[in-house]
Amino acid sequence: MTTNTQNSKPTQVPIPNQGPGDTEEINFKDIFRTLLHHKGLILQLTLACLLAAGLYAFLWPKTYEASCTVQVPESSESTQNALRQMAFLPSMGDAVETYVQVAQSKTVAENTLQALHLTDQPEFKGLSEEKLITQLLKGNVIVSNAKNSNILTIQTHTHDPQLAADLANSWAQNFIKVNLDLSRESALARYQFIDNQLKGMKEKLEEDRGRKQNYLDPSNEAESDQLIYKMLLQQDQEAQIAAKARDPGIVVLDKARLAEGHLKPRKGQSLILGLLLGLFIGIQAAFLLEKIQDSVKTEEDLKTASGLAALALIPNFRQKDGKLLFSATERFSPKHLIDNPEFKFSPYRESFNVFRTNLTFSQVDKKLQAISVFSPNPEEGKTLVNSDLALSLSHTGKKVLLIDADLRKSSISTLFGISVKPQTGLPMLLAGKGKAADMVVKSEFENLWLLPNNIIPPNPSELLGSEAMKNLIQELKKQY
């Protein structure tokens, strides 16, 4: 609601320049006001997150962890390690990392699944073997390697503590078995390759003997063939031994044991996180709503939006000391005016005294005679505020005229409980059909006169902005 003077310019009180310290204080006040204004929303979201965290902490199935550690060979030249002999070439990669990849393979997962009959476990009921293997590798089993060591840790997570321990131990045993199988397969392939080479070299040597060549003569090619034959014979024996080996060189250091307590959910941690998350979401939502809402709800909002100082805050006249004085459907009654004994010493009546005083001193260099209070929307109290302000100004002994300029819904006569003569009102004066002295009515209040209206013109905006309206105001200012 805005107060206008005779020149139709908003009454503006200069606001002192603010320094850096003042800006910080205002920002802090804005933050505090936003939080206080949306405290209900923040509380609701916080409680919702806290409730969700509580349901998770107390109702979510408990997860147990078990871990098993194994030691793998370090040497990249070990004949026992199949993974570094597959192409009969020295390995160029990290040997321990290779073991980690094997431990995370589907072959180990499938062997473990079959060994423990995991598809019959309640936790994995209804899952196909393929889906179960995927779930084991993505969430239930984690294989890691301590930095700069040849120790692997196999961690398992299930809802059953015994199953978690069994899963870790079985996974380690199947990891060892898979490595042993790979070693044997590689050693066997290597043995077959060397054996074929050995047979070929033996045939060549026999052909050389048939030609009566001296294979002991270093100058002859036969000597080189003989040396190669001896080396292949030695490697053939080593390959036979490797193919029959039963030890891949992997040792279980610590077997998994039954967990003493569950890993998650952690009640205290979950509740604290829920509380913090709720506060964070609530505060973010509060500032988001504050940003997208363009309505004015407080005096600070009004100052920020308009850049003007508030002259007064008018409370709800329908309530006093928490009691309802008037029904919300009751409008434009003489009982609503500030001279009603019900309003004696009330904040509502006092607010108009403040309004009158601040309005008087807001422009000390100018003489205020013509004043209008208006707002952008209907039924926001313009008529009542104009009437009570006029009544408050009359209390100072000044001669006050209240003009009913609401040409769409005139109600001054109803509010003051007076009768109106036919063809009376502001439109008639603006049209030059009558004199103000014949239409102005003395109210029951001292120093207050009224110009009621019972004419609804088709063009109220044009009339109020006309030159005739300006001339009429100037003429009335000579008398009031």
XYZ file of C-alpha atoms in Angstrom:
480
model
C 0.000 0.000 0.000
C 1.484 3.364 -1.052
C 0.862 6.908 0.140
C 0.765 9.623 -2.549
C 0.762 13.375 -2.237
C -0.905 15.899 -4.482
C 1.736 15.557 -7.225
C 1.176 11.797 -7.444
C 4.782 11.101 -6.449
C 5.510 8.469 -3.790
C 6.560 9.901 -0.447
C 10.197 8.914 -0.047
C 12.380 9.299 3.008
C 16.144 9.350 2.211
C 18.071 6.387 3.585
C 21.655 7.065 4.750
C 24.510 5.536 2.777
C 25.663 2.228 4.122
C 29.274 1.334 4.729
C 30.844 -2.131 4.385
C 30.015 -2.999 7.969
C 26.361 -2.055 7.482
C 26.122 -4.217 4.351
C 27.408 -7.238 6.203
C 24.933 -6.642 9.021
C 22.028 -6.321 6.577
C 23.072 -9.492 4.794
C 23.217 -11.323 8.093
C 19.791 -9.983 8.994
C 18.405 -11.110 5.636
C 19.798 -14.594 6.154
C 18.402 -14.812 9.659
C 15.021 -13.456 8.518
C 14.849 -15.986 5.670
C 15.626 -18.872 8.002
C 13.128 -17.623 10.557
C 10.438 -17.088 7.925
C 10.831 -20.611 6.549
C 11.543 -22.309 9.860
C 8.510 -24.555 9.417
C 9.754 -25.842 6.050
C 13.283 -26.365 7.408
C 11.906 -28.248 10.406
C 9.686 -30.466 8.252
C 12.474 -31.401 5.842
C 14.883 -32.015 8.715
C 12.405 -34.290 10.462
C 11.694 -36.103 7.190
C 15.391 -36.807 6.593
C 15.860 -37.745 10.231
C 12.913 -40.143 9.991
C 14.325 -41.690 6.805
C 17.706 -42.078 8.500
C 16.029 -43.654 11.534
C 14.122 -46.130 9.382
C 17.351 -47.041 7.616
C 19.306 -47.333 10.872
C 16.778 -49.505 12.702
C 14.941 -51.408 9.947
C 17.477 -51.917 7.166
C 19.040 -55.418 7.157
C 22.407 -55.469 8.905
C 25.523 -55.974 6.805
C 28.465 -57.965 8.173
C 32.043 -57.881 6.955
C 34.677 -60.629 6.916
C 38.190 -60.517 5.503
C 40.824 -63.050 4.530
C 44.443 -62.268 3.619
C 46.650 -64.260 1.252
C 50.287 -63.960 0.205
C 51.203 -64.364 -3.456
C 54.655 -64.929 -5.036
C 56.652 -61.831 -5.899
C 59.094 -63.196 -8.495
C 58.145 -62.661 -12.102
C 60.351 -65.563 -13.128
C 58.811 -68.305 -10.984
C 58.029 -71.415 -13.010
C 55.189 -72.026 -10.632
C 53.320 -68.908 -11.778
C 51.304 -69.751 -14.855
C 50.231 -66.196 -15.475
C 53.802 -65.155 -16.286
C 54.580 -68.132 -18.514
C 51.565 -68.176 -20.829
C 53.596 -67.067 -23.861
C 56.913 -68.456 -22.551
C 58.073 -64.852 -22.228
C 58.964 -62.822 -19.146
C 56.007 -60.777 -17.814
C 56.101 -57.061 -18.467
C 53.277 -56.210 -15.990
C 52.892 -56.041 -12.233
C 52.774 -59.603 -10.929
C 50.736 -58.745 -7.819
C 48.220 -56.731 -9.833
C 47.800 -59.743 -12.103
C 46.888 -61.843 -9.101
C 44.325 -59.199 -8.074
C 42.689 -59.449 -11.499
C 42.549 -63.233 -11.231
C 40.999 -62.989 -7.764
C 38.284 -60.763 -9.271
C 37.601 -63.085 -12.202
C 34.286 -64.750 -12.971
C 35.983 -68.167 -12.786
C 36.787 -67.708 -9.082
C 33.270 -66.330 -8.465
C 31.619 -69.258 -10.253
C 33.671 -71.844 -8.350
C 32.829 -70.179 -5.032
C 29.148 -69.950 -5.945
C 29.040 -73.698 -6.603
C 31.121 -74.620 -3.565
C 28.822 -72.750 -1.128
C 25.558 -73.305 -3.044
C 24.930 -69.545 -2.855
C 21.789 -69.706 -4.959
C 20.135 -71.531 -2.048
C 21.004 -68.786 0.441
C 18.014 -66.569 1.462
C 20.025 -63.432 0.686
C 20.545 -64.463 -2.932
C 17.280 -66.320 -3.450
C 15.770 -65.837 -6.891
C 18.975 -64.691 -8.611
C 20.331 -66.554 -11.596
C 23.954 -67.668 -11.489
C 24.970 -64.988 -13.965
C 23.301 -62.193 -11.970
C 24.669 -63.570 -8.718
C 28.220 -63.635 -10.098
C 27.812 -60.016 -11.222
C 26.499 -59.006 -7.804
C 29.351 -60.783 -6.018
C 31.982 -59.054 -8.122
C 30.373 -55.596 -7.910
C 29.417 -55.423 -4.268
C 29.725 -58.478 -2.086
C 33.426 -59.235 -2.650
C 36.262 -56.710 -2.761
C 39.863 -57.712 -3.507
C 42.584 -55.187 -2.692
C 46.338 -55.092 -2.422
C 48.310 -53.263 0.245
C 50.679 -50.776 -1.362
C 54.204 -52.099 -2.067
C 53.399 -55.591 -0.791
C 52.423 -59.007 -2.112
C 49.516 -59.352 0.340
C 45.954 -59.511 -1.011
C 42.925 -58.838 1.173
C 39.603 -60.437 0.296
C 36.672 -58.616 1.947
C 33.111 -59.919 1.830
C 29.816 -58.270 2.819
C 26.591 -60.175 3.465
C 23.603 -59.988 5.798
C 24.697 -63.222 7.536
C 27.958 -63.065 9.560
C 28.662 -66.783 9.089
C 28.068 -66.562 5.348
C 30.436 -63.576 5.134
C 33.250 -65.589 6.769
C 32.555 -68.690 4.667
C 32.437 -66.622 1.492
C 35.827 -65.000 2.183
C 37.530 -68.304 3.030
C 35.999 -70.152 0.083
C 36.916 -67.315 -2.264
C 40.549 -67.549 -1.129
C 40.641 -71.329 -1.633
C 39.119 -71.097 -5.089
C 41.531 -68.310 -5.966
C 44.405 -70.660 -5.069
C 42.776 -73.505 -7.037
C 42.307 -71.372 -10.156
C 45.952 -70.272 -10.026
C 47.047 -73.898 -9.626
C 44.923 -74.968 -12.612
C 46.336 -72.148 -14.710
C 49.878 -73.133 -13.692
C 49.306 -76.745 -14.677
C 47.692 -75.847 -17.992
C 50.518 -73.475 -18.829
C 53.212 -75.956 -17.712
C 51.583 -78.721 -19.742
C 51.445 -76.550 -22.849
C 55.064 -75.586 -22.285
C 56.056 -79.227 -21.809
C 54.315 -80.247 -25.046
C 56.003 -77.443 -26.954
C 59.486 -78.313 -25.606
C 58.879 -82.011 -26.150
C 58.016 -81.427 -29.807
C 61.121 -79.311 -30.236
C 63.175 -81.980 -28.515
C 61.884 -84.687 -30.830
C 62.677 -82.590 -33.887
C 66.195 -81.889 -32.685
C 66.733 -85.582 -31.890
C 65.737 -86.558 -35.431
C 68.107 -83.991 -36.858
C 70.999 -85.328 -34.773
C 70.300 -88.868 -35.917
C 70.360 -87.696 -39.526
C 73.735 -86.084 -38.865
C 75.092 -89.349 -37.484
C 73.850 -91.160 -40.552
C 75.954 -88.882 -42.664
C 78.882 -89.721 -40.402
C 79.299 -86.136 -39.278
C 81.379 -85.420 -36.222
C 78.948 -83.615 -33.905
C 81.732 -83.147 -31.302
C 83.698 -80.867 -33.585
C 83.128 -77.302 -32.431
C 83.597 -76.055 -35.941
C 80.708 -77.993 -37.182
C 77.037 -77.084 -37.025
C 76.464 -80.374 -35.217
C 78.035 -78.998 -32.043
C 75.450 -76.210 -31.863
C 72.633 -78.686 -32.428
C 73.995 -80.860 -29.623
C 74.044 -77.917 -27.187
C 70.491 -76.962 -28.118
C 69.402 -80.556 -27.635
C 70.862 -80.661 -24.112
C 69.171 -77.348 -23.158
C 65.819 -78.556 -24.476
C 66.250 -81.804 -22.577
C 66.795 -79.870 -19.330
C 63.781 -77.602 -19.936
C 61.694 -80.650 -20.771
C 62.436 -82.129 -17.384
C 61.595 -78.820 -15.653
C 58.309 -78.623 -17.566
C 57.377 -82.151 -16.467
C 57.990 -81.188 -12.845
C 55.942 -77.966 -13.224
C 53.060 -79.850 -14.833
C 52.880 -82.142 -11.804
C 53.221 -79.341 -9.224
C 50.524 -79.032 -6.562
C 51.647 -75.751 -5.004
C 50.998 -72.429 -6.810
C 53.048 -70.551 -4.215
C 50.000 -68.792 -2.691
C 49.555 -68.981 1.091
C 46.549 -68.035 3.258
C 47.885 -65.817 6.048
C 44.691 -65.095 7.986
C 41.418 -66.918 7.575
C 38.172 -64.983 7.838
C 36.482 -65.164 11.226
C 32.955 -64.559 12.417
C 32.317 -60.800 12.741
C 31.642 -59.573 16.281
C 29.345 -56.794 15.120
C 27.671 -55.505 11.986
C 29.390 -53.055 9.646
C 26.284 -51.057 8.733
C 23.907 -49.455 9.252
C 25.569 -47.462 12.027
C 22.733 -45.953 14.025
C 24.492 -42.926 15.477
C 26.248 -42.030 12.267
C 23.089 -42.495 10.201
C 21.030 -40.254 12.487
C 23.668 -37.512 12.510
C 23.979 -37.633 8.721
C 20.189 -37.571 8.392
C 19.998 -34.524 10.650
C 22.739 -32.667 8.777
C 21.279 -33.610 5.391
C 17.823 -32.458 6.476
C 19.171 -29.108 7.678
C 21.133 -28.659 4.473
C 18.165 -29.465 2.224
C 15.818 -27.352 4.359
C 18.091 -24.295 4.286
C 18.671 -24.641 0.548
C 14.914 -24.965 -0.036
C 14.265 -21.902 2.148
C 16.654 -19.717 0.157
C 15.329 -21.102 -3.131
C 11.743 -20.253 -2.179
C 12.840 -16.835 -0.964
C 14.474 -16.211 -4.318
C 11.560 -17.275 -6.519
C 8.846 -15.646 -4.392
C 8.224 -12.038 -5.333
C 5.558 -11.238 -2.734
C 6.084 -8.647 0.014
C 5.440 -10.058 3.468
C 7.487 -7.963 5.874
C 8.609 -4.390 6.364
C 12.112 -5.395 5.280
C 10.700 -6.879 2.066
C 8.913 -3.610 1.368
C 12.020 -1.522 1.967
C 14.110 -3.792 -0.266
C 11.571 -3.858 -3.089
C 10.643 -0.160 -3.123
C 13.688 1.601 -1.689
C 11.277 3.614 0.478
C 10.961 3.842 4.219
C 7.761 2.509 5.793
C 5.659 5.240 7.382
C 3.627 2.860 9.555
C 2.586 -0.723 10.037
C -1.185 -1.161 10.287
C -2.164 -4.309 12.236
C -5.273 -6.398 11.667
C -8.164 -4.402 13.074
C -10.339 -7.507 13.392
C -8.271 -8.885 16.289
C -7.386 -7.516 19.698
C -5.393 -9.345 22.355
C -5.820 -12.548 20.389
C -9.628 -12.169 20.275
C -11.683 -11.790 17.100
C -13.574 -8.472 17.170
C -15.200 -8.566 13.738
C -16.090 -11.286 11.256
C -13.977 -11.556 8.112
C -17.142 -11.236 6.000
C -18.188 -7.973 7.684
C -16.932 -4.994 5.630
C -17.431 -1.206 5.553
C -19.051 -0.854 8.957
C -18.845 2.309 11.123
C -17.567 0.014 13.873
C -14.326 -0.397 11.917
C -13.318 3.272 12.325
C -10.645 4.104 14.881
C -13.052 6.152 17.019
C -14.825 2.945 17.984
C -14.369 2.550 21.800
C -13.175 -1.006 21.124
C -10.015 0.455 19.602
C -9.188 2.718 22.560
C -5.507 2.208 23.519
C -5.277 -0.489 20.864
C -2.253 -0.949 18.523
C -4.589 -0.456 15.574
C -5.604 3.090 16.627
C -2.077 3.955 17.722
C -0.682 2.876 14.329
C -2.663 5.679 12.647
C -1.258 8.219 15.084
C 2.210 6.981 14.046
C 1.159 7.096 10.392
C -0.087 10.675 10.751
C 3.080 11.833 12.554
C 5.522 10.138 10.149
C 3.566 11.422 7.166
C 3.722 14.974 8.536
C 7.487 14.870 9.048
C 8.346 12.886 5.920
C 8.458 16.079 3.837
C 9.111 18.956 6.188
C 9.971 21.301 3.301
C 6.607 20.771 1.612
C 3.083 21.402 2.734
C 1.061 18.209 2.461
C -2.562 18.857 1.663
C -3.746 16.213 -0.790
C -3.022 12.635 0.258
C -4.105 9.314 -1.256
C -3.477 5.764 -0.066
C -3.760 3.077 -2.723
C -2.648 -0.502 -3.537
C -2.468 -2.635 -6.707
C -5.115 -5.207 -5.773
C -8.745 -5.001 -4.623
C -9.903 -5.652 -1.057
C -6.587 -4.749 0.526
C -8.005 -2.107 2.888
C -7.531 1.102 0.903
C -10.930 2.584 1.781
C -10.615 1.856 5.495
C -7.014 3.143 5.717
C -7.918 6.356 3.850
C -10.912 6.853 6.125
C -9.071 6.200 9.390
C -6.148 8.372 8.269
C -8.556 11.208 7.506
C -10.161 10.703 10.916
C -6.757 10.737 12.611
C -5.773 13.945 10.797
C -9.057 15.568 11.929
C -8.049 14.901 15.542
C -5.269 17.490 15.138
C -7.860 20.253 14.612
C -7.317 20.481 10.883
C -10.254 20.708 8.507
C -10.205 17.447 6.527
C -12.218 16.406 3.458
C -12.410 12.686 2.579
C -13.287 12.132 -1.095
C -14.696 8.813 -2.263
C -12.547 8.347 -5.394
C -13.221 4.632 -5.738
C -15.351 5.008 -8.855
C -15.858 1.269 -9.275
C -16.943 0.314 -5.772
C -17.805 3.404 -3.733
C -18.215 2.617 -0.024
C -17.420 5.749 2.018
C -21.121 6.357 2.681
C -21.563 2.800 3.970
C -18.454 3.013 6.168
C -19.601 6.260 7.822
C -23.283 5.305 7.843
C -24.587 8.305 5.904
C -27.150 8.663 3.154
C -26.224 10.040 -0.265
C -28.301 12.347 -2.397
C -29.043 11.255 -5.976
C -26.567 12.371 -8.631
C -23.871 13.031 -6.048
C -20.205 12.297 -6.281
C -16.846 13.014 -7.821
C -17.883 12.125 -11.420
C -20.579 14.790 -11.351
C -18.103 17.465 -10.224
C -15.562 16.440 -12.875
C -18.268 16.615 -15.527
C -19.170 20.135 -14.379
C -22.623 19.103 -13.237
C -22.876 20.483 -9.732
C -20.909 22.240 -7.028
C -18.754 20.690 -4.305
C -20.457 22.749 -1.609
C -23.783 21.080 -2.468
C -22.358 17.538 -2.352
C -19.977 17.681 0.630
C -21.503 16.220 3.810
C -20.424 16.992 7.380
C -19.643 13.759 9.246
C -20.481 13.077 12.864
C -16.802 13.607 13.683
C -15.418 17.054 14.357
C -13.328 18.631 11.550
C -14.162 15.836 9.087
C -16.222 16.347 5.931
C -17.116 13.711 3.346
C -17.659 13.747 -0.414
C -19.545 10.466 -1.008
C -20.348 9.004 -4.396
C -23.204 7.037 -5.947
C -22.217 7.382 -9.609
C -20.343 4.553 -11.392
C -18.868 6.044 -14.601
C -17.708 3.919 -17.570
C -14.264 5.571 -17.640
C -12.984 6.007 -14.051
C -9.277 6.018 -14.960
C -9.696 8.793 -17.519
C -11.673 10.899 -15.038
C -9.124 10.555 -12.241
C -6.277 11.488 -14.567
C -8.052 14.365 -16.225
C -7.215 18.063 -16.048
C -10.585 18.615 -14.381
C -9.448 16.399 -11.471
C -6.309 18.490 -10.991
C -8.307 21.720 -11.040
C -10.841 20.329 -8.554
C -8.073 19.311 -6.131
C -6.516 22.772 -6.355
C -9.896 24.373 -5.667
C -10.663 22.135 -2.667
C -7.212 22.777 -1.166
C -8.249 26.376 -0.662
C -10.984 25.270 1.750
C -9.506 22.169 3.469
